Short mmCIF file of C-alpha atoms and ligand atoms in Angstrom, two decimals:
data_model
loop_
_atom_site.label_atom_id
_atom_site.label_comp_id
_atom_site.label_asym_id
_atom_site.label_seq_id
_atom_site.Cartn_x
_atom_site.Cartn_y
_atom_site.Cartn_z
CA UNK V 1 -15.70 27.51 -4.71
CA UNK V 2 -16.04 24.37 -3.22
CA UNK V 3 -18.80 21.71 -3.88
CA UNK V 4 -20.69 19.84 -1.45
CA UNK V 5 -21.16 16.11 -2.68
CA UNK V 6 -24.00 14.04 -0.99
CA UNK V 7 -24.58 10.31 -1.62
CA UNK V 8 -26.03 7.42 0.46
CA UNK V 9 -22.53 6.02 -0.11
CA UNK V 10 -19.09 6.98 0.23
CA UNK V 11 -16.17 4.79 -0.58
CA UNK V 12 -12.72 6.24 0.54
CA UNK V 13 -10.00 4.49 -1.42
CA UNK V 14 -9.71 3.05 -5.10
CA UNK V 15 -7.69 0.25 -4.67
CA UNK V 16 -9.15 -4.16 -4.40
CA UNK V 17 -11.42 -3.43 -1.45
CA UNK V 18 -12.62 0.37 -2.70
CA UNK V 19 -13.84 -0.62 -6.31
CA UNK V 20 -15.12 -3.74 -5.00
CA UNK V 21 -17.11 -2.14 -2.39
CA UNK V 22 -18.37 0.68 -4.88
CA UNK V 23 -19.01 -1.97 -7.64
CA UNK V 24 -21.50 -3.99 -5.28
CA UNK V 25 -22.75 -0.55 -3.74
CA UNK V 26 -23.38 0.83 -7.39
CA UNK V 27 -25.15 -2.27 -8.25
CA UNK V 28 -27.55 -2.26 -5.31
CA UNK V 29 -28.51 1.23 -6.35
CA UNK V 30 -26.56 3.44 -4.04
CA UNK V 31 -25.57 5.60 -6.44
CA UNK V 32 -21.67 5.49 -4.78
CA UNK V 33 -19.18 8.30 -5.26
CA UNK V 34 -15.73 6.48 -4.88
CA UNK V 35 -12.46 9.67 -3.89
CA UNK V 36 -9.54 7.64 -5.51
CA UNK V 37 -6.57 9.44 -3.11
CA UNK V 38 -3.27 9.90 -3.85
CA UNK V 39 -2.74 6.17 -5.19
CA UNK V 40 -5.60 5.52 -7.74
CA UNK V 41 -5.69 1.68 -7.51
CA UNK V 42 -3.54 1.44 -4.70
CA UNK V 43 -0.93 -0.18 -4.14
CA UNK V 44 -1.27 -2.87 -6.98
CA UNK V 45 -0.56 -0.21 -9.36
CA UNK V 46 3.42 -0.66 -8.40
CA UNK V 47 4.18 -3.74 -9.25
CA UNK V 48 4.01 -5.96 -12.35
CA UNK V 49 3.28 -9.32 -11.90
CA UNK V 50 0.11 -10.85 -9.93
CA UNK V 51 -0.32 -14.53 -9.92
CA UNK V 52 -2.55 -15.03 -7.25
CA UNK V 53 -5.93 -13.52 -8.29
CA UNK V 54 -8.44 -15.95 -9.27
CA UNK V 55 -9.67 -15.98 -12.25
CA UNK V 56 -6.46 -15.30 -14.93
CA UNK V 57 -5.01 -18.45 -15.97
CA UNK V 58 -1.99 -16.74 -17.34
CA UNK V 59 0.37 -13.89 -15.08
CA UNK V 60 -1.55 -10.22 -15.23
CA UNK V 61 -0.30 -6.98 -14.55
CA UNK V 62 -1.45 -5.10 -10.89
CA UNK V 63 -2.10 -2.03 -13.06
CA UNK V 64 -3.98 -3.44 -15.61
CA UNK V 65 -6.26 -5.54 -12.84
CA UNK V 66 -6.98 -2.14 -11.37
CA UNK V 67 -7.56 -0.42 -14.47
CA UNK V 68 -10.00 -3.31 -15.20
CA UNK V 69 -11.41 -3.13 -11.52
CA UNK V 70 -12.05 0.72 -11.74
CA UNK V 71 -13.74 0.71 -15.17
CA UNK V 72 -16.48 -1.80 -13.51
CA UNK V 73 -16.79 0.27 -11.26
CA UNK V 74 -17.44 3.21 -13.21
CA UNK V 75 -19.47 0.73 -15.51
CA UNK V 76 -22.24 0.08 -13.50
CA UNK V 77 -22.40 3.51 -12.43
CA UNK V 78 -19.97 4.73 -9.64
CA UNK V 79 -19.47 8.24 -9.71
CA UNK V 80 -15.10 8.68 -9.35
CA UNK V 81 -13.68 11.59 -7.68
CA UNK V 82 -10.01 13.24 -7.83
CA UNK V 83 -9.79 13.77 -4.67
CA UNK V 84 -8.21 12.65 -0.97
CA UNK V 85 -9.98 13.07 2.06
CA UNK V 86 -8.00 15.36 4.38
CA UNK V 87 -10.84 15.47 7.26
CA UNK V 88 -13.59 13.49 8.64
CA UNK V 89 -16.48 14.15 11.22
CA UNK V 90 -17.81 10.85 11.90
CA UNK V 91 -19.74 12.45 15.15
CA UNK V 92 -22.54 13.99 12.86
CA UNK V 93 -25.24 12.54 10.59
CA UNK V 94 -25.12 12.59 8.07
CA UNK V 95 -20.85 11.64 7.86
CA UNK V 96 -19.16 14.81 7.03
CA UNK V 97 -15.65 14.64 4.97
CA UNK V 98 -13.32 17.27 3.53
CA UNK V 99 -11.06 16.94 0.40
CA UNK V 100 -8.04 18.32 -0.32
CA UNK V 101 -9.68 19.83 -3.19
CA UNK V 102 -12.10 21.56 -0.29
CA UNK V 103 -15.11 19.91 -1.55
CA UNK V 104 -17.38 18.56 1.13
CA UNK V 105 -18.44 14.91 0.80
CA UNK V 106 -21.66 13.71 2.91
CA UNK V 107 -22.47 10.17 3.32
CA UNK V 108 -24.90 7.90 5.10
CA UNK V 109 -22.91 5.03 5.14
CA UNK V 110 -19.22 5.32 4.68
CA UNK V 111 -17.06 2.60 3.33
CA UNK V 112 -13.21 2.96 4.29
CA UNK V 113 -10.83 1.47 1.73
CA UNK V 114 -7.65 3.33 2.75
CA UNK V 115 -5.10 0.63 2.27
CA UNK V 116 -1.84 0.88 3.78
CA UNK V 117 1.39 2.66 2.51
CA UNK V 118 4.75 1.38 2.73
CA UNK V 119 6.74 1.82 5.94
CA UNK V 120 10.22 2.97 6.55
CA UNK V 121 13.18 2.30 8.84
CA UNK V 122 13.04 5.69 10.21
CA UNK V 123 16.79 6.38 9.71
CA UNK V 124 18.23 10.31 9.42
CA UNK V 125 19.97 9.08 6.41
CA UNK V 126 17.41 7.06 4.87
CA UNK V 127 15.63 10.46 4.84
CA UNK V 128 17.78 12.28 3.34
CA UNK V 129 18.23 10.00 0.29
CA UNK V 130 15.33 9.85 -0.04
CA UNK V 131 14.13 10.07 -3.89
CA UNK V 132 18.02 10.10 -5.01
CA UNK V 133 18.86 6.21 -3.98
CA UNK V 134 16.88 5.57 -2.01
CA UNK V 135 13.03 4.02 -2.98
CA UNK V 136 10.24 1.98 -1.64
CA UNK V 137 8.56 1.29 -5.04
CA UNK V 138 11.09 -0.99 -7.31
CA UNK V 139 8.87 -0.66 -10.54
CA UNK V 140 8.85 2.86 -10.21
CA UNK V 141 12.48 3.52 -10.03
CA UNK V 142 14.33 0.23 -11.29
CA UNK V 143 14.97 1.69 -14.70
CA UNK V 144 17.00 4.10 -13.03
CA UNK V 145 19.58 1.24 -11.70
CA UNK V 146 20.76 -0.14 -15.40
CA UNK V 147 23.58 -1.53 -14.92
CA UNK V 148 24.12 -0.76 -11.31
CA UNK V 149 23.89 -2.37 -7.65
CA UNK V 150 21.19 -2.09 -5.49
CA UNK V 151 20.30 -3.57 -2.36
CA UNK V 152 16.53 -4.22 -0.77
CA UNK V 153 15.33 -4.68 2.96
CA UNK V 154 13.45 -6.76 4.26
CA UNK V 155 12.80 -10.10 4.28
CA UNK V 156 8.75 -10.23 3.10
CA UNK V 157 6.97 -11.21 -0.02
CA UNK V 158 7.37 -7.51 -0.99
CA UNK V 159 11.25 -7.81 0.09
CA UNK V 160 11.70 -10.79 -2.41
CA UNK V 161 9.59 -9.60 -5.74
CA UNK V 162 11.22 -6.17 -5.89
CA UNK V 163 14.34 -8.16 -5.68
CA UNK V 164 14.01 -10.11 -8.14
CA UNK V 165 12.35 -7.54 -10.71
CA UNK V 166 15.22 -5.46 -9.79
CA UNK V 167 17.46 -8.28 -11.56
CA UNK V 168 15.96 -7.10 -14.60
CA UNK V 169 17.86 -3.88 -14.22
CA UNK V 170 20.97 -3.68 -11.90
CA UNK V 171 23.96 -6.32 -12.18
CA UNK V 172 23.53 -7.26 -8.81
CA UNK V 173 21.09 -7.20 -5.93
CA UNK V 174 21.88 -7.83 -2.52
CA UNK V 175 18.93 -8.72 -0.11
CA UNK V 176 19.57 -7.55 3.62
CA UNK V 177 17.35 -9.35 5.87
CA UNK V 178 17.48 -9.16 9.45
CA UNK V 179 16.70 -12.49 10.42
CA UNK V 180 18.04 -15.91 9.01
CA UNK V 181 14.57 -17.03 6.91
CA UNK V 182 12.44 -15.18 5.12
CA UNK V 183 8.85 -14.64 5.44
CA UNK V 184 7.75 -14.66 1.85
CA UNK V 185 6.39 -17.50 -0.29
CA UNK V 186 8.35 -20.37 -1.01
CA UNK V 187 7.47 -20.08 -4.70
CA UNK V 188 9.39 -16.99 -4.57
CA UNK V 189 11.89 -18.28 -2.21
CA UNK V 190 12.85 -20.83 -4.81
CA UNK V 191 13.11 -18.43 -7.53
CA UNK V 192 15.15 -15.94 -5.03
CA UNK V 193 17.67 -18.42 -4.43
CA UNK V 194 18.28 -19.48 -7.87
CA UNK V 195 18.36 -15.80 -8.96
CA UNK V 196 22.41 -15.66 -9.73
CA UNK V 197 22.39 -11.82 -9.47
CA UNK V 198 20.54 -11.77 -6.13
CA UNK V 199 22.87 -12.38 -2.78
CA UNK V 200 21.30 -12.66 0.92
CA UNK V 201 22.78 -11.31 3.68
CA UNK V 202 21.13 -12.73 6.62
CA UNK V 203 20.43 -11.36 10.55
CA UNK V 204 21.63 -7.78 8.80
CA UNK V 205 20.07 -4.47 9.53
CA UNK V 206 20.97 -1.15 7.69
CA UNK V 207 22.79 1.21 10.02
CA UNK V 208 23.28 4.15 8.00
CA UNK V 209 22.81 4.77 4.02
CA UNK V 210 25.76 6.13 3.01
CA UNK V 211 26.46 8.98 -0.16
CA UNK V 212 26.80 12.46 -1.47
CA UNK V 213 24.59 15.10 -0.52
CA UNK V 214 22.74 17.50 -2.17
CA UNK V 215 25.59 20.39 -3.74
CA UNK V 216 28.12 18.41 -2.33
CA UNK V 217 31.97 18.73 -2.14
CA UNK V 218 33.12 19.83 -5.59
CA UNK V 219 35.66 18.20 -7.62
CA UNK V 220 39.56 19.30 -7.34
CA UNK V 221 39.87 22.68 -10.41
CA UNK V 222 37.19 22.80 -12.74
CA UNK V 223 36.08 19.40 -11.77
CA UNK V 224 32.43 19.31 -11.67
CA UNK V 225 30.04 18.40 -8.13
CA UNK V 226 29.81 15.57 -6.81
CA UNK V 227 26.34 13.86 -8.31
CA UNK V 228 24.15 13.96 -5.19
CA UNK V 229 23.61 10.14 -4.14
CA UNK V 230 24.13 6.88 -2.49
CA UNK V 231 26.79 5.31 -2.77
CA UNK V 232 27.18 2.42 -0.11
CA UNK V 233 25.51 1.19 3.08
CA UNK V 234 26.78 0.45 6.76
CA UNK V 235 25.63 -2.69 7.99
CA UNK V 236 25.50 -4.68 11.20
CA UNK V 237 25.36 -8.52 11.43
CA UNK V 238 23.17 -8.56 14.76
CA UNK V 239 24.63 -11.88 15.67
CA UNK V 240 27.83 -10.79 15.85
CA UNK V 241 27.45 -7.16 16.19
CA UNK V 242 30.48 -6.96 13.15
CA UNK V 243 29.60 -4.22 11.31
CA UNK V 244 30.26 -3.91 7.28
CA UNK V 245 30.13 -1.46 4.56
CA UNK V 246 28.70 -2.19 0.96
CA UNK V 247 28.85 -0.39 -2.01
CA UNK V 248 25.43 -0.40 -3.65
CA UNK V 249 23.86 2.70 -6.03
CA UNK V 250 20.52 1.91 -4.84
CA UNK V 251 18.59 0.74 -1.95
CA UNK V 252 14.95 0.09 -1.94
CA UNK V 253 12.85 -0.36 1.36
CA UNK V 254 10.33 -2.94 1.65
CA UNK V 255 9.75 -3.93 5.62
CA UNK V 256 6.16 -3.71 5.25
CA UNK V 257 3.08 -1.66 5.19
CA UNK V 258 1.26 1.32 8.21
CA UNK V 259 -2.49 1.35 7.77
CA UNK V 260 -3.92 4.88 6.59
CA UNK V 261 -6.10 5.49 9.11
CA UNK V 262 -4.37 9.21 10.60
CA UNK V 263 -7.58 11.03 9.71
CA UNK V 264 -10.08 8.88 11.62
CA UNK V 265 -7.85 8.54 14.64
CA UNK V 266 -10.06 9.24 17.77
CA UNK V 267 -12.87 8.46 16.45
CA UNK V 268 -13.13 4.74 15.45
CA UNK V 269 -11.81 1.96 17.31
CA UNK V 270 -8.35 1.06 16.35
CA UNK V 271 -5.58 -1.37 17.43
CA UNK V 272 -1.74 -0.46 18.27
CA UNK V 273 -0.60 -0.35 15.41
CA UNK V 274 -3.40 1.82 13.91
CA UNK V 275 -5.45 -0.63 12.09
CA UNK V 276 -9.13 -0.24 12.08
CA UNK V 277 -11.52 -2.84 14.34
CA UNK V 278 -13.94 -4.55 12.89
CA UNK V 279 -16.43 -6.99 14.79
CA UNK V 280 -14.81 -10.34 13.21
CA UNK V 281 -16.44 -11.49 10.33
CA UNK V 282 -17.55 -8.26 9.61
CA UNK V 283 -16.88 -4.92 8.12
CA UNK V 284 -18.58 -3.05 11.13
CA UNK V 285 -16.79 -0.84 12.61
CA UNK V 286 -17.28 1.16 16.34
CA UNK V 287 -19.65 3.36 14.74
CA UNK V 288 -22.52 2.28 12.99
CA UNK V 289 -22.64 3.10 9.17
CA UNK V 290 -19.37 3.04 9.24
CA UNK V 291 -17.78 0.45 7.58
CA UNK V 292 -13.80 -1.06 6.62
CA UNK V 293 -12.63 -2.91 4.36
CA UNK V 294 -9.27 -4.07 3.17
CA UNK V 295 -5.54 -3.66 4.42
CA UNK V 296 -6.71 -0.75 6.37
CA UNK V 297 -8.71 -3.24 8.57
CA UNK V 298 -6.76 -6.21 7.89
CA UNK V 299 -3.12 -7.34 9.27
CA UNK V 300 -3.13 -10.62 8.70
CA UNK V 301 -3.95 -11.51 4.93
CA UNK V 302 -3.23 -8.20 2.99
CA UNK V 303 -4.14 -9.61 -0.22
CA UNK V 304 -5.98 -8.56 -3.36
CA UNK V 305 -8.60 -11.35 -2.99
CA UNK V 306 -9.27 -10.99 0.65
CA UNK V 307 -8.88 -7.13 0.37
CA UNK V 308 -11.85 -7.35 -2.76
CA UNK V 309 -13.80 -9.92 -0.35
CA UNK V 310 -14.21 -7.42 2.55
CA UNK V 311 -15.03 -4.95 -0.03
CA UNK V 312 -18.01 -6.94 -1.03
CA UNK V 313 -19.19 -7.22 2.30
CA UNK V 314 -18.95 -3.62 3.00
CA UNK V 315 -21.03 -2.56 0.35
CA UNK V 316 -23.45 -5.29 1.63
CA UNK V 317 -23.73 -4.22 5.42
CA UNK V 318 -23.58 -0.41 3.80
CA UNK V 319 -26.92 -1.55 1.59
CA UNK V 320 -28.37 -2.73 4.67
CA UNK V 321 -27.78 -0.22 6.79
CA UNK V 322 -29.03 2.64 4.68
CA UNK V 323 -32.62 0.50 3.88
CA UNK V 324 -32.52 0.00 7.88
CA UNK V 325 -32.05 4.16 7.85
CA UNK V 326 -35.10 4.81 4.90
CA UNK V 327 -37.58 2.32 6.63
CA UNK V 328 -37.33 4.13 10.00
CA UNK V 329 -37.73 7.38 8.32
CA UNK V 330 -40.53 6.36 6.25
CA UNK V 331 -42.40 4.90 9.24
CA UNK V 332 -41.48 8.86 11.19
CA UNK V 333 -43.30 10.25 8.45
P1 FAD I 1 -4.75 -0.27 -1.32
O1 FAD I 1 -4.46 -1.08 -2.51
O2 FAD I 1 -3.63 0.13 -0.42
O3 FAD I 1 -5.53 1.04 -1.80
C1 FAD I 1 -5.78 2.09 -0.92
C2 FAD I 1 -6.49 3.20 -1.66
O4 FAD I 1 -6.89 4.19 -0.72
C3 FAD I 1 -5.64 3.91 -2.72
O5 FAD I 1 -6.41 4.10 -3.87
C4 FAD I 1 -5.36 5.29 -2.09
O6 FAD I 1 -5.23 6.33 -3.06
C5 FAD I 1 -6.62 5.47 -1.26
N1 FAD I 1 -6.48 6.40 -0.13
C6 FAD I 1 -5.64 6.34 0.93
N2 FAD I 1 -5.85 7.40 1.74
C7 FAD I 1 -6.86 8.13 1.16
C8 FAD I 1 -7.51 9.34 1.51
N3 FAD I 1 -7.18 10.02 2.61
N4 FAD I 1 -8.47 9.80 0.69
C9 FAD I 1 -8.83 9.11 -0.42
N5 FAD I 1 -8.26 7.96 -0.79
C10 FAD I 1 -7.26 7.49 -0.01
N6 FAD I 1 -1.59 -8.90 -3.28
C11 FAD I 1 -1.94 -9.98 -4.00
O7 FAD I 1 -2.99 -10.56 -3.76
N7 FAD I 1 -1.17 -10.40 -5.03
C12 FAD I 1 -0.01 -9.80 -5.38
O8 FAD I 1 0.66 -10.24 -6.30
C13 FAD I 1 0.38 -8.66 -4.64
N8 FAD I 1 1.51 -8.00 -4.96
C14 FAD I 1 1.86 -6.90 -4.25
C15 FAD I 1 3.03 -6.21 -4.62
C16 FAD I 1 3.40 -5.08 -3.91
C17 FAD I 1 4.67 -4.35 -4.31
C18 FAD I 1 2.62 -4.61 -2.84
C19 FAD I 1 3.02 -3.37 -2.10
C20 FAD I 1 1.46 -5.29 -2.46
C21 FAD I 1 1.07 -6.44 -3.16
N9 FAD I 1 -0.06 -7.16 -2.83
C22 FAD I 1 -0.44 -8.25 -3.56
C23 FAD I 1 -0.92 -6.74 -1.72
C24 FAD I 1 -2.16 -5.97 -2.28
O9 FAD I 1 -1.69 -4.97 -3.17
C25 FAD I 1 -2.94 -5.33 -1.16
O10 FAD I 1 -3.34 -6.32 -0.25
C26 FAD I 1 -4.21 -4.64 -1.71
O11 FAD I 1 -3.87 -3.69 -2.69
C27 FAD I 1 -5.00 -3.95 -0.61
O12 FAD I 1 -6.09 -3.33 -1.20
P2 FAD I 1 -6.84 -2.12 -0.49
O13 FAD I 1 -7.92 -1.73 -1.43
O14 FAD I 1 -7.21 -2.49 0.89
O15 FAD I 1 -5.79 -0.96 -0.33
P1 NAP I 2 5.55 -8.13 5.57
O1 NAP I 2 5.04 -9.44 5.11
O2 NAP I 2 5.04 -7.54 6.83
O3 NAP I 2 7.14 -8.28 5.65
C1 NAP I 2 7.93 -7.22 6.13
C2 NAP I 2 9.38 -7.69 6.18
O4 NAP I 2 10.19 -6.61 6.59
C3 NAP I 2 9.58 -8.84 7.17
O5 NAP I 2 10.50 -9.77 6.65
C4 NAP I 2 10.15 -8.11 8.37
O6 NAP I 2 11.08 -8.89 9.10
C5 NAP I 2 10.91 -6.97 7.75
N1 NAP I 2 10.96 -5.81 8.63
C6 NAP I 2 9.92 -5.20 9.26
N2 NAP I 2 10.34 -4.14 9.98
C7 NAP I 2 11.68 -4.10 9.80
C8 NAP I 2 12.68 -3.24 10.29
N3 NAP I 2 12.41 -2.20 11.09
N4 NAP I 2 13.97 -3.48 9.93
C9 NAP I 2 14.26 -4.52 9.11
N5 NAP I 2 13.36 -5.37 8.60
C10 NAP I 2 12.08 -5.15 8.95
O7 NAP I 2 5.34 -6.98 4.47
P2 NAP I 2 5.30 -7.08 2.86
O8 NAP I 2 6.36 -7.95 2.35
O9 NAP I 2 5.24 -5.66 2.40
O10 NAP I 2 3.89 -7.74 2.58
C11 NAP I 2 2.69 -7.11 3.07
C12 NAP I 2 1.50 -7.93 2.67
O11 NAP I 2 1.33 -7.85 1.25
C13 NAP I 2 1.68 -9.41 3.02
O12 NAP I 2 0.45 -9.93 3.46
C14 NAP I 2 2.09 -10.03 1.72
O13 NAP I 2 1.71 -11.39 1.61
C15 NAP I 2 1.32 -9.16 0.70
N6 NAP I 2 2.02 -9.24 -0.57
C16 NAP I 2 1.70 -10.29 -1.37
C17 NAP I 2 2.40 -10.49 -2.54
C18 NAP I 2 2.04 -11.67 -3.38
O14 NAP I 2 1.06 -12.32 -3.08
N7 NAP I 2 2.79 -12.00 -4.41
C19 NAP I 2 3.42 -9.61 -2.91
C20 NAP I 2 3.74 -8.55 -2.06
C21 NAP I 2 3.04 -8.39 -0.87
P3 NAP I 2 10.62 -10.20 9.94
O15 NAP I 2 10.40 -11.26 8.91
O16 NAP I 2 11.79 -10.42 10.82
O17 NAP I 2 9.39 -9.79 10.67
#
């Protein structure tokens, strides 16, 4: 049987800009239920070390900052749901939403905190090795490279910290970027460059990942299968069109992030590449009471602060426009 869930605001998303938003929302009285998706705490809960959020003089973990984030959450009284929202019907009042769960959610203001999920190359062979060498998440799968090679794309601040936490595993790590700098911090620069395990191979794209299938060829008599997996890349140096084959166990994508945003296409404002528009400054989005926050709104910055600042704000405008909702009804009355 599925439940219908009404509150006067819904976050959708538990990561910086979802428990931020349902922290302030919960705290002006809203009584917010927050669905946590597929990635409670999003995507700070895969990797290890965050610097860069004010307030913790010494290095803290991403999962323990959203462990932290989500009990304050809960703290001041959010109500947090196991769910992800398959559906939304942003043409009635109030907001209608469907789980995967099939439990309905109803909202008068809705907050989305969707985030962004890593991208991939979009290669035949990059799909099918995918889960047996090949990874987008380094903390997730670097134990399995002890004492192996392994090779990352991309030439981001992504690119260069799953390189270098990979260092704590494999014996080597080769970085493939496509151009001839990298976009990432210098900090990290500077430590990826006097990382003796880490080589970069510049203005190099991945052409094809290279391995054993699934129930591969077996061995000669009584030899056993071939353990399904990568075992190499082909490269090209797009300079000098030379292409180059590596042998690597490993390879772990990191060329970015895609907003989540599928389930409200066609019915909010969005740019090209599928991030939600907000009226700058803001959190408003084409339809009033709707409101974004975060990476799923945000190109530029994609950052834990600024992702927890537009959450704030969200939960602000959301306050607003609800009391701007209850005063006109009162005066109907
Ligand atoms: P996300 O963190 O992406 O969270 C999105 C949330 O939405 C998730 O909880 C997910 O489950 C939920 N969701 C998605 N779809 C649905 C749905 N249909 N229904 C319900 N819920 C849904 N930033 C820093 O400032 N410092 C760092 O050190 C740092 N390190 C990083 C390391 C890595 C490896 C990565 C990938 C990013 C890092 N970032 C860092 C960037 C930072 O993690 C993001 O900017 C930030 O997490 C964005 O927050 P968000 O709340 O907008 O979205
Ligand atoms: P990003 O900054 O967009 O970098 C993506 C990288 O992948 C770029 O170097 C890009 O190359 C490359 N790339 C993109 N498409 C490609 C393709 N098809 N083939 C080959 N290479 C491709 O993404 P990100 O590194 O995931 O970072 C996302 C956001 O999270 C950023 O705002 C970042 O600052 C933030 N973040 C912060 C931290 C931190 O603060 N410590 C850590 C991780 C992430 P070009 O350079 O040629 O475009």
């Amino acid at each position: 049987m599925s439940t219908i869930h009404h509150t006067k605001a819904l976050v959708v998303g538990s990561g910086p800009a979802g428990c931020t938003a349902a922290i302030y929302a919960a705290r002006a009285n809203l009584k917010p239920i927050m669905v946590r998706g597929l990635q409670p705490g999003g995507q700070l809960t895969i990797t290890t070390d965050v610097e860069n959020y004010p307030g913790f003089a010494e290095t803290i973990q991403g999962p323990w900052l959203m462990e932290q984030m989500e009990g304050q959450a809960k703290n001041v009284g959010t109500v947090i749901i196991e769910d992800t929202i398959t559906d939304a019907d942003l043409s009635v009042r109030p907001f209608r939403l469907t789980g995967d769960s099939g439990d309905i959610y109803t909202c008068d203001a809705l907050i989305i905190s969707t985030g962004a999920s890593a991208r991939w190359l979009g290669l035949a062979s990059e799909e099918a090795f995918m889960g047996m060498g090949v990874s987008a998440c380094a903390t997730c799968d670097g134990f399995f490279y002890r004492g192996k090679e392994v090779a990352v794309i991309g030439g981001g601040n992504t690119a260069v910290e799953e390189a270098l936490y990979l260092t704590n595993h494999a014996t080597k790590v080769t970085l493939i970027h496509r151009r001839g700098e990298l976009r990432s911090e210098k900090i990290l620069q500077t430590r990826l460059f006097n990382n003796d395990k880490i080589e970069v191979l510049w203005d190099t794209v991945l052409e094809e990942v290279l391995g054993n299938q699934a129930g591969g060829a077996a061995l000669p008599l009584g030899g056993n299968l071939t353990p399904p997996g990568v075992t190499g890349l082909r490269l090209k140096n797009v300079k000098t069109n030379k292409e180059s084959t590596i042998n690597v166990d490993g390879v772990f994508i990191a060329i970015g992030h895609s907003p989540n945003t599928d389930i409200f296409k066609g019915q909010l404002d969005m740019d090209t590449g599928g991030y939600i528009i907000t009226k700058p400054g803001t959190p408003l989005t084409s339809i009033p009471g709707v409101f974004a926050s975060g990476d799923v709104q945000d190109h530029t910055y994609q950052q834990a602060v600024t992702a927890a600042g537009t959450g704030c704000m969200a939960a602000f405008d959301a306050e607003r426009f609800i009391a701007e909702l209850e005063s006109k009804a009162d005066a109907a009355e």
